[in-house]
C-alpha positions as MATLAB code, in Angstrom:
seq = 'MKKNKLQVLSQKIAVLFLICTTLLLSACSETPEKFFDIAILNTNMVNDFASPNLARHINDETKEYPDIPSSKKKGDEASTNINNKALYLEQALEKVKKLSASGAEEEEIKKQSIQLYELVIPVYKNEYLAYAEICDKKGSQADKDAIIQKIEQQYGARFNKNYDTLLELGEKYAAEHNIQVNWGN';
ca = [
     165.943  160.622  100.271;
     163.883  163.333  101.984;
     165.905  162.884  105.096;
     169.192  163.525  103.260;
     167.906  166.853  101.848;
     166.634  167.854  105.248;
     170.025  167.100  106.821;
     171.955  168.983  104.134;
     169.625  171.949  104.580;
     170.169  171.876  108.353;
     173.904  171.725  107.877;
     173.782  174.662  105.460;
     171.804  176.631  107.940;
     174.150  175.858  110.778;
     177.195  176.903  108.537;
     175.379  180.096  107.571;
     174.589  180.828  111.280;
     178.195  180.154  112.186;
     179.480  182.521  109.515;
     177.008  185.289  110.539;
     177.928  184.912  114.168;
     181.569  185.103  113.417;
     181.151  188.256  111.352;
     179.053  189.873  113.995;
     181.503  189.208  116.756;
     184.485  190.373  114.693;
     182.697  193.489  113.832;
     182.108  194.356  117.518;
     185.749  194.155  118.557;
     188.376  196.617  117.306;
     191.789  195.617  115.749;
     194.697  196.319  118.007;
     195.649  199.243  115.730;
     192.199  200.927  116.085;
     192.162  200.240  119.781;
     195.563  201.868  120.093;
     194.535  204.845  117.957;
     191.452  205.555  120.049;
     192.690  204.767  123.519;
     196.267  206.084  123.340;
     197.109  208.006  120.125;
     194.255  210.418  120.530;
     195.642  211.586  123.816;
     198.313  213.448  121.967;
     195.787  216.332  121.976;
     196.537  216.879  125.660;
     200.209  216.145  125.825;
     200.979  219.844  126.694;
     198.339  219.916  129.497;
     199.373  221.942  132.624;
     202.382  223.325  130.687;
     203.594  226.822  129.809;
     203.481  225.701  126.225;
     199.729  225.362  126.281;
     199.265  228.693  128.020;
     201.424  230.293  125.350;
     199.390  228.731  122.523;
     196.120  229.957  124.082;
     197.519  233.453  124.510;
     198.898  233.402  120.925;
     195.296  233.018  119.666;
     194.665  236.627  120.609;
     197.740  238.226  119.060;
     197.206  240.794  116.359;
     199.947  242.303  114.137;
     199.463  245.966  112.927;
     201.127  245.296  109.515;
     198.994  242.170  108.841;
     195.334  243.046  108.397;
     194.268  239.464  108.328;
     195.516  239.067  111.979;
     192.652  241.332  113.260;
     190.773  239.412  115.937;
     187.108  239.363  116.867;
     187.901  239.042  120.553;
     186.822  235.494  121.291;
     189.424  233.361  119.531;
     191.066  231.830  122.560;
     187.756  230.992  124.137;
     186.420  229.463  121.049;
     189.582  227.483  120.601;
     189.250  226.077  124.195;
     185.540  225.308  123.852;
     186.146  223.444  120.593;
     189.068  221.442  122.169;
     186.786  220.517  125.172;
     184.151  219.321  122.713;
     186.654  217.206  120.780;
     188.005  215.736  124.060;
     184.449  214.849  125.104;
     183.958  213.072  121.765;
     187.235  211.259  122.216;
     186.270  210.177  125.727;
     183.027  208.674  124.381;
     184.899  206.702  121.787;
     187.228  205.304  124.442;
     184.328  204.362  126.593;
     182.758  202.442  123.714;
     185.854  200.395  123.093;
     185.572  196.697  123.667;
     188.575  195.592  125.609;
     189.670  192.007  125.098;
     191.832  191.212  128.136;
     193.329  192.710  131.196;
     195.915  194.753  129.274;
     193.298  196.534  127.090;
     191.028  197.013  130.162;
     193.873  198.779  131.932;
     194.718  200.936  128.918;
     191.015  201.905  128.547;
     190.838  202.691  132.263;
     193.933  204.863  132.192;
     192.671  206.668  129.068;
     189.355  207.378  130.488;
     190.966  208.714  133.718;
     193.117  210.984  131.711;
     190.228  212.512  129.753;
     188.090  212.709  132.892;
     190.968  214.695  134.586;
     191.573  217.236  131.742;
     188.161  217.943  130.304;
     186.826  219.787  133.391;
     189.982  221.819  133.597;
     189.632  222.816  129.943;
     186.014  223.796  130.561;
     186.761  225.770  133.682;
     190.283  226.965  134.375;
     191.569  227.054  130.830;
     188.346  228.697  129.640;
     188.743  231.405  132.318;
     192.444  231.771  131.205;
     191.377  232.118  127.516;
     188.731  234.647  128.403;
     191.343  236.757  130.215;
     193.582  236.520  127.111;
     190.685  237.419  124.780;
     190.011  240.646  126.954;
     193.677  241.399  126.942;
     193.752  241.030  130.728;
     196.674  241.348  133.048;
     199.602  238.989  132.944;
     199.312  238.551  136.769;
     195.824  237.215  136.408;
     196.862  234.899  133.563;
     199.891  233.683  135.548;
     197.800  233.006  138.579;
     195.461  230.622  136.665;
     198.250  228.839  134.933;
     200.170  228.359  138.164;
     197.012  226.933  139.780;
     196.518  224.513  136.938;
     200.136  223.303  137.196;
     200.005  222.942  140.957;
     196.634  221.339  141.202;
     196.641  219.014  138.132;
     200.210  218.857  136.746;
     201.634  216.023  138.753;
     198.492  213.835  138.523;
     198.241  214.442  134.786;
     201.944  213.591  134.190;
     201.736  210.410  136.276;
     198.593  209.301  134.386;
     199.814  210.275  130.985;
     203.184  208.574  131.564;
     201.466  205.372  132.712;
     199.254  205.375  129.676;
     202.314  205.907  127.351;
     204.200  203.066  129.068;
     201.168  200.711  128.590;
     200.890  202.059  125.073;
     204.577  201.314  124.163;
     204.246  197.752  125.457;
     200.969  197.256  123.631;
     202.352  198.612  120.339;
     205.318  196.381  120.592;
     203.322  193.259  121.345;
     200.880  193.896  118.388;
     203.666  195.165  115.901;
     202.067  198.653  115.717;
     204.612  201.049  114.186;
     204.635  204.205  116.351;
     207.046  207.183  116.316;
     207.189  208.084  120.030;
     209.061  211.299  119.316;
     212.382  210.070  120.911;
];
C-alpha cells in the first residue's frame, strides 16, 4: 500500500515538473506576432532614413509662425527630437537582441534587424544631430544640404538594401504565420 502512494506521489511530481518546464519554456519564446512586431514592425521608425523627407521633418521642428504664439521655439527642438529618436532606436535594438529566434528564418530576420539599427543609430547620433543643431541655430541651407547629401551618399544605398531585405523577409514571415500586415501598397 505504501508503495502505491509513493508511486502516485512520484507521478504527480513528475507531471507537475513537466507542466512547470513547459510553462517556463513557452514564456521564454515569443509568439510569431510579437517577434514580427519587435524585429520588423518597429523598424518603421527609420523608413525615411537618408531621405529628403527626414531632413524636412527635422527642419520643420524649428519653424515658427508669427501669427501663432504657441509656435515660439526654445531653440533646441530639432536636437531634442533627434536625441530622443536615437534613444528610442537604442531601446528597440536591445529588444531585438533579446529576441529568441526559433529557426534559421527568425535568426536571419533578427540579424537583418540588428544590422539595420546598428547602421542608423550612429548616424542619428552624429550626422543627423549635427544637421539638427544647424537647423536649431537657423544655419545656412548650404551647410544643411551638405550634411544631408553626405548621409544619402554614404549610407543611403546600404540602408535601402538592408531595409528592403528585412521587409522581404518580413512579408514572407507574416504570410507563413498568418500575421495581418498593411504594407502600405
